């Protein structure tokens, strides 16, 4: 019995060792996999292809093993309950006309049927506009300024028409010294006196939703480069408007001097210094004896 009991004890010990090297280790791997960080971020773009909207999601940790991982959106959809994303390298993308754009949708990272991480997101609050384009800068010599113009595809869209634009410009050699101007239109005036002469500047623009829709800054537009002219101090080059104003001013002063001289004694001087009566002569005149008639 002792030999038989020892044999069974050795057998069970070996069985536990084998189980620990196989099944238990696999369960540990699953637990480690569950500890991975599946946090993600998403942004929506409306009317990117006609009436189609897009939703793009990506993991915040670029080292996450995305094999067998999927994204799914449910809720706030038209005619369907859920939709699956299409994987494109490091991002997950979906294009559809079925976004309701009202209320929250539930977006989940899934491995098979198991949800690893979920977020409730309103697609109207994570809008990322398309980047502006056709940026240009024109120098207006008469006004001594630069007219900045650009275009945006959102001017022709039904949704996300109200945007705030951020125009950034800098001296070409000052890599980190950007100057920013926020505006709601697509035109901006830069005064020449605020810029350095004979200098190349880089300028670019981006947009963000500014009204019912909320979200993120768009990508920057392609940069545009312009050069400021040299300041002209030559006496031979005179602004015709300033010259005309100067001539009229001189002519007006001459006319006023002539009129003042001509009207000084009769009109102007009596008003400024009125003549005072001589009291002595007045009394003599009153006290003068009347002459007798012969």
CSV table of N, CA, C and O in Angstrom, one decimal, residues 6-94:
chain,number,residue,atom,x,y,z
A,6,UNK,N,2.6,5.9,-2.9
A,6,UNK,CA,3.7,6.8,-3.4
A,6,UNK,C,3.7,6.9,-4.9
A,6,UNK,O,3.9,8.0,-5.4
A,7,UNK,N,3.3,5.9,-5.6
A,7,UNK,CA,3.2,5.9,-7.0
A,7,UNK,C,2.1,6.9,-7.4
A,7,UNK,O,2.3,7.7,-8.4
A,8,UNK,N,0.9,6.9,-6.8
A,8,UNK,CA,-0.2,7.8,-7.1
A,8,UNK,C,0.2,9.3,-6.8
A,8,UNK,O,-0.1,10.2,-7.5
A,9,UNK,N,1.0,9.5,-5.7
A,9,UNK,CA,1.4,10.8,-5.4
A,9,UNK,C,2.3,11.4,-6.4
A,9,UNK,O,2.2,12.6,-6.8
A,10,UNK,N,3.3,10.6,-6.9
A,10,UNK,CA,4.2,11.0,-8.0
A,10,UNK,C,3.4,11.3,-9.2
A,10,UNK,O,3.7,12.3,-9.9
A,11,UNK,N,2.4,10.5,-9.5
A,11,UNK,CA,1.6,10.7,-10.8
A,11,UNK,C,0.8,12.0,-10.7
A,11,UNK,O,0.8,12.7,-11.7
A,12,UNK,N,0.2,12.3,-9.6
A,12,UNK,CA,-0.6,13.5,-9.5
A,12,UNK,C,0.4,14.7,-9.5
A,12,UNK,O,0.0,15.8,-10.0
A,13,UNK,N,1.5,14.6,-8.9
A,13,UNK,CA,2.5,15.7,-8.9
A,13,UNK,C,2.9,16.0,-10.4
A,13,UNK,O,3.0,17.2,-10.8
A,14,UNK,N,3.2,15.0,-11.1
A,14,UNK,CA,3.6,15.2,-12.6
A,14,UNK,C,2.4,15.8,-13.3
A,14,UNK,O,2.6,16.7,-14.2
A,15,UNK,N,1.2,15.4,-13.0
A,15,UNK,CA,0.0,15.9,-13.7
A,15,UNK,C,-0.1,17.4,-13.5
A,15,UNK,O,-0.4,18.2,-14.4
A,16,UNK,N,0.1,17.9,-12.2
A,16,UNK,CA,0.0,19.3,-11.9
A,16,UNK,C,1.1,20.1,-12.6
A,16,UNK,O,0.8,21.2,-13.0
A,17,UNK,N,2.3,19.5,-12.7
A,17,UNK,CA,3.4,20.3,-13.3
A,17,UNK,C,3.0,20.5,-14.8
A,17,UNK,O,3.2,21.6,-15.4
A,18,UNK,N,2.5,19.4,-15.5
A,18,UNK,CA,2.1,19.5,-16.9
A,18,UNK,C,1.0,20.5,-17.1
A,18,UNK,O,1.0,21.3,-18.0
A,19,UNK,N,0.0,20.5,-16.2
A,19,UNK,CA,-1.1,21.5,-16.3
A,19,UNK,C,-0.6,22.9,-16.1
A,19,UNK,O,-1.0,23.8,-16.8
A,20,UNK,N,0.3,23.1,-15.2
A,20,UNK,CA,0.9,24.4,-14.9
A,20,UNK,C,1.7,25.0,-16.1
A,20,UNK,O,1.7,26.1,-16.4
A,21,UNK,N,2.3,24.0,-16.9
A,21,UNK,CA,3.1,24.5,-18.0
A,21,UNK,C,2.2,24.7,-19.3
A,21,UNK,O,2.7,25.3,-20.2
A,22,UNK,N,1.0,24.2,-19.2
A,22,UNK,CA,0.1,24.3,-20.4
A,22,UNK,C,-1.1,25.2,-20.2
A,22,UNK,O,-1.1,26.4,-20.5
A,23,UNK,N,-2.1,24.7,-19.5
A,23,UNK,CA,-3.4,25.4,-19.3
A,23,UNK,C,-3.2,26.7,-18.5
A,23,UNK,O,-3.7,27.7,-18.8
A,24,UNK,N,-2.5,26.6,-17.3
A,24,UNK,CA,-2.4,27.7,-16.5
A,24,UNK,C,-1.6,28.8,-17.2
A,24,UNK,O,-1.9,30.0,-17.0
A,25,UNK,N,-0.6,28.5,-17.9
A,25,UNK,CA,0.2,29.5,-18.6
A,25,UNK,C,-0.7,30.2,-19.7
A,25,UNK,O,-0.6,31.4,-19.9
A,26,UNK,N,-1.6,29.4,-20.3
A,26,UNK,CA,-2.4,30.1,-21.3
A,26,UNK,C,-3.4,31.0,-20.7
A,26,UNK,O,-3.7,32.1,-21.2
A,27,UNK,N,-3.9,30.7,-19.5
A,27,UNK,CA,-4.8,31.6,-18.8
A,27,UNK,C,-4.1,32.9,-18.4
A,27,UNK,O,-4.6,34.0,-18.5
A,28,UNK,N,-2.8,32.7,-18.1
A,28,UNK,CA,-2.0,33.9,-17.7
A,28,UNK,C,-1.8,34.8,-18.9
A,28,UNK,O,-1.9,36.0,-18.8
A,29,UNK,N,-1.6,34.2,-20.1
A,29,UNK,CA,-1.4,35.0,-21.3
A,29,UNK,C,-2.7,35.8,-21.6
A,29,UNK,O,-2.7,37.0,-22.0
A,30,UNK,N,-3.9,35.2,-21.3
A,30,UNK,CA,-5.1,35.9,-21.6
A,30,UNK,C,-5.3,37.0,-20.6
A,30,UNK,O,-5.8,38.1,-21.0
A,31,UNK,N,-4.9,36.8,-19.4
A,31,UNK,CA,-5.0,37.9,-18.4
A,31,UNK,C,-4.1,39.0,-18.8
A,31,UNK,O,-4.4,40.2,-18.6
A,32,UNK,N,-2.8,38.7,-19.2
A,32,UNK,CA,-1.9,39.8,-19.7
A,32,UNK,C,-2.5,40.5,-20.9
A,32,UNK,O,-2.4,41.7,-21.0
A,33,UNK,N,-3.2,39.8,-21.8
A,33,UNK,CA,-3.8,40.4,-22.9
A,33,UNK,C,-4.9,41.4,-22.5
A,33,UNK,O,-5.1,42.5,-23.1
A,34,UNK,N,-5.6,41.0,-21.5
A,34,UNK,CA,-6.7,41.9,-21.0
A,34,UNK,C,-6.2,43.1,-20.3
A,34,UNK,O,-6.9,44.1,-20.2
A,35,UNK,N,-4.9,43.1,-19.9
A,35,UNK,CA,-4.3,44.3,-19.3
A,35,UNK,C,-3.8,45.3,-20.3
A,35,UNK,O,-3.4,46.4,-19.9
A,36,UNK,N,-3.8,45.0,-21.6
A,36,UNK,CA,-3.4,45.9,-22.6
A,36,UNK,C,-4.2,47.2,-22.6
A,36,UNK,O,-5.4,47.1,-22.3
A,37,UNK,N,-3.6,48.3,-23.0
A,37,UNK,CA,-4.4,49.5,-23.0
A,37,UNK,C,-5.1,49.7,-24.4
A,37,UNK,O,-4.4,49.9,-25.4
A,38,UNK,N,-6.4,49.6,-24.4
A,38,UNK,CA,-7.1,49.7,-25.6
A,38,UNK,C,-7.8,51.1,-25.7
A,38,UNK,O,-8.9,51.2,-26.4
A,39,UNK,N,-7.3,52.1,-25.1
A,39,UNK,CA,-7.9,53.5,-25.2
A,39,UNK,C,-7.7,54.0,-26.6
A,39,UNK,O,-6.7,53.7,-27.3
A,40,UNK,N,-8.7,54.7,-27.1
A,40,UNK,CA,-8.7,55.2,-28.5
A,40,UNK,C,-9.3,56.6,-28.6
A,40,UNK,O,-10.0,57.0,-27.6
A,41,UNK,N,-9.2,57.2,-29.7
A,41,UNK,CA,-9.8,58.5,-30.0
A,41,UNK,C,-10.4,58.5,-31.4
A,41,UNK,O,-9.9,57.7,-32.2
A,42,UNK,N,-11.4,59.3,-31.6
A,42,UNK,CA,-12.1,59.3,-32.8
A,42,UNK,C,-12.4,60.7,-33.2
A,42,UNK,O,-12.5,61.6,-32.4
A,43,UNK,N,-12.6,60.9,-34.5
A,43,UNK,CA,-13.1,62.2,-35.0
A,43,UNK,C,-14.0,61.9,-36.2
A,43,UNK,O,-13.8,61.0,-37.0
A,44,UNK,N,-15.0,62.8,-36.4
A,44,UNK,CA,-15.9,62.7,-37.5
A,44,UNK,C,-15.7,63.8,-38.5
A,44,UNK,O,-15.2,64.9,-38.2
A,45,UNK,N,-16.0,63.5,-39.8
A,45,UNK,CA,-16.0,64.5,-40.9
A,45,UNK,C,-17.3,64.4,-41.6
A,45,UNK,O,-17.7,63.3,-42.1
A,46,UNK,N,-18.0,65.5,-41.8
A,46,UNK,CA,-19.3,65.4,-42.4
A,46,UNK,C,-19.3,65.9,-43.8
A,46,UNK,O,-18.6,66.8,-44.2
A,47,UNK,N,-20.1,65.2,-44.6
A,47,UNK,CA,-20.2,65.4,-46.1
A,47,UNK,C,-18.8,65.4,-46.8
A,47,UNK,O,-18.5,66.3,-47.5
A,48,UNK,N,-18.1,64.4,-46.5
A,48,UNK,CA,-16.8,64.3,-47.1
A,48,UNK,C,-16.9,63.8,-48.6
A,48,UNK,O,-16.0,64.0,-49.4
A,49,UNK,N,-17.9,63.1,-48.9
A,49,UNK,CA,-18.1,62.6,-50.2
A,49,UNK,C,-19.6,62.7,-50.6
A,49,UNK,O,-20.4,61.7,-50.4
A,50,UNK,N,-20.0,63.8,-51.0
A,50,UNK,CA,-21.4,64.1,-51.2
A,50,UNK,C,-22.1,64.1,-49.9
A,50,UNK,O,-21.8,65.0,-49.0
A,51,UNK,N,-23.1,63.3,-49.7
A,51,UNK,CA,-23.9,63.2,-48.5
A,51,UNK,C,-23.3,62.2,-47.5
A,51,UNK,O,-23.9,62.0,-46.4
A,52,UNK,N,-22.2,61.6,-47.8
A,52,UNK,CA,-21.6,60.6,-46.9
A,52,UNK,C,-20.8,61.3,-45.8
A,52,UNK,O,-20.1,62.3,-46.1
A,53,UNK,N,-20.9,60.7,-44.6
A,53,UNK,CA,-20.1,61.2,-43.5
A,53,UNK,C,-19.0,60.1,-43.2
A,53,UNK,O,-19.2,58.9,-43.5
A,54,UNK,N,-17.9,60.5,-42.5
A,54,UNK,CA,-16.9,59.5,-42.2
A,54,UNK,C,-16.6,59.6,-40.7
A,54,UNK,O,-16.8,60.7,-40.0
A,55,UNK,N,-16.2,58.5,-40.1
A,55,UNK,CA,-15.8,58.4,-38.7
A,55,UNK,C,-14.5,57.6,-38.7
A,55,UNK,O,-14.4,56.5,-39.2
A,56,UNK,N,-13.4,58.2,-38.1
A,56,UNK,CA,-12.1,57.7,-38.0
A,56,UNK,C,-11.7,57.5,-36.6
A,56,UNK,O,-11.8,58.4,-35.8
A,57,UNK,N,-11.2,56.3,-36.2
A,57,UNK,CA,-10.8,56.0,-34.9
A,57,UNK,C,-9.4,55.3,-34.9
A,57,UNK,O,-9.0,54.7,-35.9
A,58,UNK,N,-8.6,55.5,-33.9
A,58,UNK,CA,-7.3,55.0,-33.8
A,58,UNK,C,-6.9,54.8,-32.3
A,58,UNK,O,-7.4,55.5,-31.5
A,59,UNK,N,-6.0,53.8,-32.1
A,59,UNK,CA,-5.6,53.6,-30.7
A,59,UNK,C,-4.6,54.7,-30.3
A,59,UNK,O,-3.8,55.1,-31.1
A,60,UNK,N,-4.6,55.1,-29.1
A,60,UNK,CA,-3.7,56.1,-28.6
A,60,UNK,C,-2.3,55.5,-28.4
A,60,UNK,O,-1.3,56.3,-28.5
A,61,UNK,N,-2.2,54.2,-28.1
A,61,UNK,CA,-0.9,53.6,-28.0
A,61,UNK,C,-0.6,52.9,-29.4
A,61,UNK,O,-1.2,52.0,-29.8
A,62,UNK,N,0.4,53.4,-30.1
A,62,UNK,CA,0.7,52.9,-31.4
A,62,UNK,C,1.3,51.4,-31.3
A,62,UNK,O,1.4,50.8,-32.4
A,63,UNK,N,1.7,51.0,-30.2
A,63,UNK,CA,2.3,49.7,-30.0
A,63,UNK,C,1.2,48.6,-29.7
A,63,UNK,O,1.6,47.4,-29.5
A,64,UNK,N,0.0,48.9,-29.7
A,64,UNK,CA,-1.1,47.9,-29.4
A,64,UNK,C,-1.1,46.9,-30.6
A,64,UNK,O,-1.1,47.3,-31.8
A,65,UNK,N,-1.2,45.7,-30.2
A,65,UNK,CA,-1.3,44.6,-31.3
A,65,UNK,C,-2.8,44.6,-31.7
A,65,UNK,O,-3.7,44.2,-31.0
A,66,UNK,N,-3.0,45.1,-33.0
A,66,UNK,CA,-4.3,45.2,-33.5
A,66,UNK,C,-4.9,44.0,-34.2
A,66,UNK,O,-5.9,44.0,-34.8
A,67,UNK,N,-4.1,42.9,-34.2
A,67,UNK,CA,-4.5,41.7,-34.8
A,67,UNK,C,-5.8,41.2,-34.2
A,67,UNK,O,-6.0,41.1,-33.0
A,68,UNK,N,-6.8,40.9,-35.0
A,68,UNK,CA,-8.1,40.4,-34.6
A,68,UNK,C,-8.9,41.4,-33.8
A,68,UNK,O,-9.9,41.0,-33.2
A,69,UNK,N,-8.5,42.6,-33.8
A,69,UNK,CA,-9.3,43.7,-33.1
A,69,UNK,C,-10.2,44.4,-34.2
A,69,UNK,O,-9.8,44.7,-35.3
A,70,UNK,N,-11.4,44.7,-33.7
A,70,UNK,CA,-12.4,45.4,-34.6
A,70,UNK,C,-13.0,46.6,-33.8
A,70,UNK,O,-13.0,46.6,-32.6
A,71,UNK,N,-13.5,47.5,-34.6
A,71,UNK,CA,-14.3,48.6,-34.0
A,71,UNK,C,-15.8,48.5,-34.5
A,71,UNK,O,-16.0,48.1,-35.7
A,72,UNK,N,-16.6,48.9,-33.6
A,72,UNK,CA,-18.1,48.8,-33.9
A,72,UNK,C,-18.8,50.0,-33.3
A,72,UNK,O,-18.4,50.4,-32.2
A,73,UNK,N,-19.7,50.5,-34.0
A,73,UNK,CA,-20.5,51.7,-33.5
A,73,UNK,C,-22.0,51.2,-33.5
A,73,UNK,O,-22.5,50.6,-34.5
A,74,UNK,N,-22.7,51.6,-32.4
A,74,UNK,CA,-24.1,51.2,-32.3
A,74,UNK,C,-24.8,52.5,-31.7
A,74,UNK,O,-24.3,53.2,-30.9
A,75,UNK,N,-26.1,52.6,-32.1
A,75,UNK,CA,-26.9,53.7,-31.6
A,75,UNK,C,-26.7,55.0,-32.4
A,75,UNK,O,-25.7,55.3,-33.0
A,76,UNK,N,-27.8,55.8,-32.4
A,76,UNK,CA,-27.9,57.1,-33.2
A,76,UNK,C,-27.6,56.8,-34.7
A,76,UNK,O,-26.9,57.6,-35.3
A,77,UNK,N,-28.1,55.7,-35.2
A,77,UNK,CA,-27.9,55.4,-36.6
A,77,UNK,C,-29.3,55.3,-37.3
A,77,UNK,O,-30.3,55.1,-36.6
A,78,UNK,N,-29.3,55.5,-38.5
A,78,UNK,CA,-30.6,55.4,-39.3
A,78,UNK,C,-30.7,54.0,-39.9
A,78,UNK,O,-29.8,53.5,-40.6
A,79,UNK,N,-31.8,53.3,-39.7
A,79,UNK,CA,-32.2,52.1,-40.3
A,79,UNK,C,-31.5,50.9,-39.8
A,79,UNK,O,-31.8,49.7,-40.1
A,80,UNK,N,-30.3,51.0,-39.1
A,80,UNK,CA,-29.5,49.9,-38.6
A,80,UNK,C,-29.2,50.1,-37.2
A,80,UNK,O,-29.3,51.2,-36.6
A,81,UNK,N,-28.9,49.0,-36.5
A,81,UNK,CA,-28.5,49.1,-35.1
A,81,UNK,C,-27.0,49.3,-34.9
A,81,UNK,O,-26.6,50.2,-34.0
A,82,UNK,N,-26.2,48.6,-35.6
A,82,UNK,CA,-24.7,48.7,-35.5
A,82,UNK,C,-24.1,48.7,-36.9
A,82,UNK,O,-24.6,48.2,-37.8
A,83,UNK,N,-22.9,49.2,-36.9
A,83,UNK,CA,-22.0,49.2,-38.1
A,83,UNK,C,-20.6,48.9,-37.7
A,83,UNK,O,-20.1,49.3,-36.6
A,84,UNK,N,-19.9,48.2,-38.6
A,84,UNK,CA,-18.5,47.8,-38.3
A,84,UNK,C,-17.6,48.7,-39.1
A,84,UNK,O,-17.9,49.2,-40.3
A,85,UNK,N,-16.4,49.0,-38.6
A,85,UNK,CA,-15.4,49.8,-39.2
A,85,UNK,C,-14.5,49.0,-40.2
A,85,UNK,O,-14.5,47.7,-40.1
A,86,UNK,N,-13.9,49.7,-41.1
A,86,UNK,CA,-12.9,49.0,-42.0
A,86,UNK,C,-11.5,49.4,-41.6
A,86,UNK,O,-11.2,50.6,-41.3
A,87,UNK,N,-10.7,48.4,-41.4
A,87,UNK,CA,-9.3,48.7,-41.0
A,87,UNK,C,-8.4,49.1,-42.1
A,87,UNK,O,-8.3,48.4,-43.2
A,88,UNK,N,-7.7,50.2,-41.9
A,88,UNK,CA,-6.8,50.7,-42.9
A,88,UNK,C,-5.4,51.0,-42.2
A,88,UNK,O,-5.2,52.1,-41.6
A,89,UNK,N,-4.5,50.1,-42.2
A,89,UNK,CA,-3.2,50.2,-41.5
A,89,UNK,C,-3.4,50.5,-40.1
A,89,UNK,O,-3.9,49.7,-39.3
A,90,UNK,N,-3.1,51.7,-39.7
A,90,UNK,CA,-3.1,52.1,-38.2
A,90,UNK,C,-4.5,52.7,-37.8
A,90,UNK,O,-4.7,53.1,-36.6
A,91,UNK,N,-5.4,52.9,-38.7
A,91,UNK,CA,-6.7,53.5,-38.4
A,91,UNK,C,-7.8,52.6,-38.8
A,91,UNK,O,-7.7,51.7,-39.5
A,92,UNK,N,-9.0,52.9,-38.2
A,92,UNK,CA,-10.2,52.3,-38.5
A,92,UNK,C,-11.2,53.3,-39.0
A,92,UNK,O,-11.4,54.4,-38.4
A,93,UNK,N,-11.8,53.0,-40.2
A,93,UNK,CA,-12.6,54.0,-40.9
A,93,UNK,C,-14.0,53.5,-41.3
A,93,UNK,O,-14.1,52.3,-41.6
A,94,UNK,N,-15.0,54.4,-41.2
A,94,UNK,CA,-16.3,54.0,-41.7
A,94,UNK,C,-16.9,55.2,-42.5
A,94,UNK,O,-16.7,56.4,-42.0
